[in-house]
Every structure is written in structure tokens, then in C-alpha cells.
PDB file of C-alpha atoms in Angstrom:
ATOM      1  CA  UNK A 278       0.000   0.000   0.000  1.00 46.00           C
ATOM      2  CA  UNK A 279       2.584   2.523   1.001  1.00 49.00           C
ATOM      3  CA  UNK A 280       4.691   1.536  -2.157  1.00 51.00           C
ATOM      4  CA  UNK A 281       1.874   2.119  -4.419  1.00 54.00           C
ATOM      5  CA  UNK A 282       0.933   5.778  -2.846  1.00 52.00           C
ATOM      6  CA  UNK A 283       5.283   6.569  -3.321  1.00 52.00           C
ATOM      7  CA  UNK A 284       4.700   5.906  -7.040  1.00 60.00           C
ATOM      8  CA  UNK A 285       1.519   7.750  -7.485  1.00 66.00           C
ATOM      9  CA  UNK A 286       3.044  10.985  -5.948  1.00 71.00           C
ATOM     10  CA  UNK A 287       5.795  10.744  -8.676  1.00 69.00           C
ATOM     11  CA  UNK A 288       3.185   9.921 -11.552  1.00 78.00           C
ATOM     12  CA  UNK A 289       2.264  13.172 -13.700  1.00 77.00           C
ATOM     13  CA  UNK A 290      -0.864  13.206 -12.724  1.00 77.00           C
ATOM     14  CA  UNK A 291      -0.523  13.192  -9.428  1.00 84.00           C
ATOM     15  CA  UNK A 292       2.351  16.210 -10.374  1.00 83.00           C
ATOM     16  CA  UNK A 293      -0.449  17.486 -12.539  1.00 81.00           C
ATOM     17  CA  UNK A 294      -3.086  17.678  -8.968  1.00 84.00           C
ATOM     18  CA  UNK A 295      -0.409  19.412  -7.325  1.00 88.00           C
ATOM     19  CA  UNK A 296       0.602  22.501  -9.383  1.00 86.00           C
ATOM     20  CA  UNK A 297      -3.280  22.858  -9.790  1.00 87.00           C
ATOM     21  CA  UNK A 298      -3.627  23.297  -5.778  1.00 91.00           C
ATOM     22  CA  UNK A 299       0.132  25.406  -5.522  1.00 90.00           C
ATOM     23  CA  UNK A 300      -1.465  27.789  -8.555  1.00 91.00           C
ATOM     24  CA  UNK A 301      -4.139  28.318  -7.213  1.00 91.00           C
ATOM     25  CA  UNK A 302      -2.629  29.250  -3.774  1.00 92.00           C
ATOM     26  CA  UNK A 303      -0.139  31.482  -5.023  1.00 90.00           C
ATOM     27  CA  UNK A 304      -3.453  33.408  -7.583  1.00 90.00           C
ATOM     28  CA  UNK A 305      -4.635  33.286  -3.603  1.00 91.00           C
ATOM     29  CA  UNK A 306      -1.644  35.016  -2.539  1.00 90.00           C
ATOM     30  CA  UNK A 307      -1.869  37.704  -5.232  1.00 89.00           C
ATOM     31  CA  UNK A 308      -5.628  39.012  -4.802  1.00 90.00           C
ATOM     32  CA  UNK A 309      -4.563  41.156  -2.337  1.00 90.00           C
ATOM     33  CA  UNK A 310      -2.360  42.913  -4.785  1.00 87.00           C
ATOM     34  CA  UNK A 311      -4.589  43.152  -7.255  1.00 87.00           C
ATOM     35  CA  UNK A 312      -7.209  44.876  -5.078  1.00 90.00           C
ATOM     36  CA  UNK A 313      -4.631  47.356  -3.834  1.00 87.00           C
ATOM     37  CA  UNK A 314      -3.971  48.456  -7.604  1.00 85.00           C
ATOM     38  CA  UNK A 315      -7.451  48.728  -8.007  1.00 87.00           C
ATOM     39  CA  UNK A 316      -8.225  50.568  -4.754  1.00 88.00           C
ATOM     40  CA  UNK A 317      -5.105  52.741  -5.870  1.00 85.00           C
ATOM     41  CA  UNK A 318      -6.927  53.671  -9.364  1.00 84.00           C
ATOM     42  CA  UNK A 319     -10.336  55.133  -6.846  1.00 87.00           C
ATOM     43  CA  UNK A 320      -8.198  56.527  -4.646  1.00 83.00           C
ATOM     44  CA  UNK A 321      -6.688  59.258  -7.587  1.00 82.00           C
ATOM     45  CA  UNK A 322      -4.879  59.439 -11.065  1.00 85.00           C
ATOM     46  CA  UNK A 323      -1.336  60.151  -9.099  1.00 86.00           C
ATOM     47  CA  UNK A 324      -1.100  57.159  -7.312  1.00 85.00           C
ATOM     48  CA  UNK A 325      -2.301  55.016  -9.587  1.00 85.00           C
ATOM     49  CA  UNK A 326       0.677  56.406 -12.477  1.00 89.00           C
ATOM     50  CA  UNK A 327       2.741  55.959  -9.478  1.00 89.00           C
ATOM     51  CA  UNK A 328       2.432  52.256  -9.232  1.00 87.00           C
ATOM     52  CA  UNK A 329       2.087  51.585 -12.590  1.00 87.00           C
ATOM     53  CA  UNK A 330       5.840  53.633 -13.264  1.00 91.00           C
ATOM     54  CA  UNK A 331       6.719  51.081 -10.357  1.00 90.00           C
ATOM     55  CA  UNK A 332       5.346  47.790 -12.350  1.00 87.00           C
ATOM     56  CA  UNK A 333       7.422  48.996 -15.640  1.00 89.00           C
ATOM     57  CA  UNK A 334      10.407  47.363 -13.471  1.00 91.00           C
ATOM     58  CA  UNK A 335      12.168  44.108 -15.096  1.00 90.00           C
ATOM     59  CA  UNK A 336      11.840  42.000 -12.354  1.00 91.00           C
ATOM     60  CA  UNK A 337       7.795  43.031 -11.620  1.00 88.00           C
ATOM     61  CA  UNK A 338       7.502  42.578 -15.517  1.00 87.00           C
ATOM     62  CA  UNK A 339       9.183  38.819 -14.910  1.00 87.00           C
ATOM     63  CA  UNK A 340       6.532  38.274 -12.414  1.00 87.00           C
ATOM     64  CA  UNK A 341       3.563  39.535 -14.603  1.00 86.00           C
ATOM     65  CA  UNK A 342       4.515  36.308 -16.953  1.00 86.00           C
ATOM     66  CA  UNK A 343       5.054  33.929 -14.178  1.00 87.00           C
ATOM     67  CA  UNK A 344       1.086  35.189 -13.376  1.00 88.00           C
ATOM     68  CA  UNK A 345       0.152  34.667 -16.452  1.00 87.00           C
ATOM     69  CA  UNK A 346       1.814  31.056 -16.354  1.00 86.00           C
ATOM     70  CA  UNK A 347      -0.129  30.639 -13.417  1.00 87.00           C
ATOM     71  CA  UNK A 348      -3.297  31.528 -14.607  1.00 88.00           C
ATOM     72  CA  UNK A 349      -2.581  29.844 -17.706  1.00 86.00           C
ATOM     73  CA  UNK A 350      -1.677  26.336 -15.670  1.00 85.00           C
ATOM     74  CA  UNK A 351      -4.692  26.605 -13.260  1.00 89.00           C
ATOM     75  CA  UNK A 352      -7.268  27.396 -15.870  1.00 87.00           C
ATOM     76  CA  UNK A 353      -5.593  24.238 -17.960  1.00 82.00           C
ATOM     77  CA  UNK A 354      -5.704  22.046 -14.715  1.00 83.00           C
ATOM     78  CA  UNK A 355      -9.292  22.884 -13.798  1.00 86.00           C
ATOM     79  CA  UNK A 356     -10.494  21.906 -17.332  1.00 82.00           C
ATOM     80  CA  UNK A 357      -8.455  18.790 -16.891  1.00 78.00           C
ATOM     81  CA  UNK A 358     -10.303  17.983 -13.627  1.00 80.00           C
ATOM     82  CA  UNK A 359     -13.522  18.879 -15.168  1.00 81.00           C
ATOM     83  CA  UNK A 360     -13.132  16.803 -18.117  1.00 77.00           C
ATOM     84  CA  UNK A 361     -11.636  13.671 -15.058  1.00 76.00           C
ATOM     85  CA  UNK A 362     -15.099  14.196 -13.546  1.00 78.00           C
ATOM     86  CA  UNK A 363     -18.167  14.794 -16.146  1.00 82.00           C
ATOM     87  CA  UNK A 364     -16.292  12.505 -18.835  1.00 75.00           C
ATOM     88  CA  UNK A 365     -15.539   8.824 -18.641  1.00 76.00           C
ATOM     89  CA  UNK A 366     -11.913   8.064 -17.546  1.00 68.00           C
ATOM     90  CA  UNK A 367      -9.368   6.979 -20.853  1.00 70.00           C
ATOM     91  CA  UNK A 368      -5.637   6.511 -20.847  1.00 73.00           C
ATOM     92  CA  UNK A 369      -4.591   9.808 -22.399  1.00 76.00           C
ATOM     93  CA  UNK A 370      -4.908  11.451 -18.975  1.00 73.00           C
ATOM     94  CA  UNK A 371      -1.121  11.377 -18.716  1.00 73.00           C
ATOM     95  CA  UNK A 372      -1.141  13.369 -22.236  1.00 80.00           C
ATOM     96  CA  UNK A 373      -3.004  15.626 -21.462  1.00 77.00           C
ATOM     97  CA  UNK A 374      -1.727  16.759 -18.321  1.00 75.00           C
ATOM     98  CA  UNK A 375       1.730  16.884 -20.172  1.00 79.00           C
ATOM     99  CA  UNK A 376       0.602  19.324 -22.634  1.00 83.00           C
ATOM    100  CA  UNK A 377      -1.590  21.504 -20.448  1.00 80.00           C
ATOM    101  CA  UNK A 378       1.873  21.792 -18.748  1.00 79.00           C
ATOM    102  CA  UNK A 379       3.553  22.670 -22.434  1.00 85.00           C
ATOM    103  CA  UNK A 380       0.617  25.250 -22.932  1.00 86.00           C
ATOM    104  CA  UNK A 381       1.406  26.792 -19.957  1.00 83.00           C
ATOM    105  CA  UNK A 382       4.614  27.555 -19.897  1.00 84.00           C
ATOM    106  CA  UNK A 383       4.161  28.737 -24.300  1.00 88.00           C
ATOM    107  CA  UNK A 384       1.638  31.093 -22.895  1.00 86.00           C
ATOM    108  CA  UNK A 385       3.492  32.398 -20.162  1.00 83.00           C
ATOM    109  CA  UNK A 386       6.771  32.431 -22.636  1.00 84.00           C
ATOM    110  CA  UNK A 387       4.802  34.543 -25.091  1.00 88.00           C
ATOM    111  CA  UNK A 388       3.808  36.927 -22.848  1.00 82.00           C
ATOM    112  CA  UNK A 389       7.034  37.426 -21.422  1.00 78.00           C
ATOM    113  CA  UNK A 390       8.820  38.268 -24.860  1.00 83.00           C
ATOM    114  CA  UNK A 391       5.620  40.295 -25.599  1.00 83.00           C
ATOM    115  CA  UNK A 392       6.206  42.446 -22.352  1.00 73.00           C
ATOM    116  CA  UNK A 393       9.852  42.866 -22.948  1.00 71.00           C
TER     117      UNK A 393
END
């Protein structure tokens, strides 16, 4: 029994489940953020172009891309656990889960060399 739960937590899928609950934590993580750049956009015109002369920064533009990798991987792996619920079970799971992970990190490339 404990052999068998070892090799499921190195199985993609099982990788697949957990950067699906990490994304989502770390989109949890940001909120907070976001709502501060939006409460800084009501609170007046200068301190919203003040933050958003602050986000033209190479580093915050590296994070905007690993968001958008984020977004890009939980969106992916809650259509993969929609389709693993409301659709019968076949043996391309593994596939799938692969190249959600290869759309992903396209996306997230794309947007990077878009930004910079």
C-alpha cells in the first residue's frame, strides 16, 4: 500500500493535482495585490501612475509572466479535472496533463517576450 501511494506521488498526474492546488494558492496570494492596484486607481490618477511607473520594473515585468503562467496552468488544470469528472476516464490522462503543462509555460513564454 505505502509503495503504491510513493509511485503515485511521482506519476504526472498526481504532479499534474499538485501545481493545480500550488497555482491556485499562489493566484490566492496575489488578490490582495490586485485589489490594492485597483483601490489605488479610486483613490486618484497620481497614485495610480505611481504604481504603474513602479510595475514597468524588469523583475515586476518577470513576475507579470510567471502570473500569467499561473493563470494559464490553473485554468488548464481545472479543465483537466472537469473533463476527469463529467467525462468517462481513458488513458490519455497522462497526455493531457503533459501538454496543459507545455501550454502553460508557451503562454506564459509569449507573454514574457511580448512584455519585454
Amino acid at each position: 500500500m505505502i509503495g503504491r501511494i510513493v509511485k503515485q506521488r511521482g506519476s504526472v498526474l498526481w504532479l499534474a493535482a499538485m501545481v493545480h492546488r500550488l497555482s491556485g494558492l499562489a493566484l490566492a496570494i496575489f488578490l490582495p495585490l490586485h485589489f490594492l492596484a485597483l483601490g489605488l486607481a479610486i483613490d486618484g490618477e497620481a497614485r495610480l501612475q505611481s504604481f504603474m511607473r513602479w510595475t514597468d520594473q524588469p523583475l515586476v515585468k518577470a513576475a507579470e509572466g510567471g502570473l500569467v503562467f499561473l493563470l494559464t496552468v490553473h485554468l488548464l488544470g481545472g479543465i483537466r479535472l472537469l473533463v476527469i469528472e463529467n467525462l468517462d476516464w481513458h488513458d490519455g490522462q497522462k497526455q493531457l496533463a503533459t501538454l496543459a503543462a507545455a501550454v502553460s509555460a508557451l503562454v506564459g513564454f509569449i507573454f514574457l517576450v511580448r512584455v519585454f
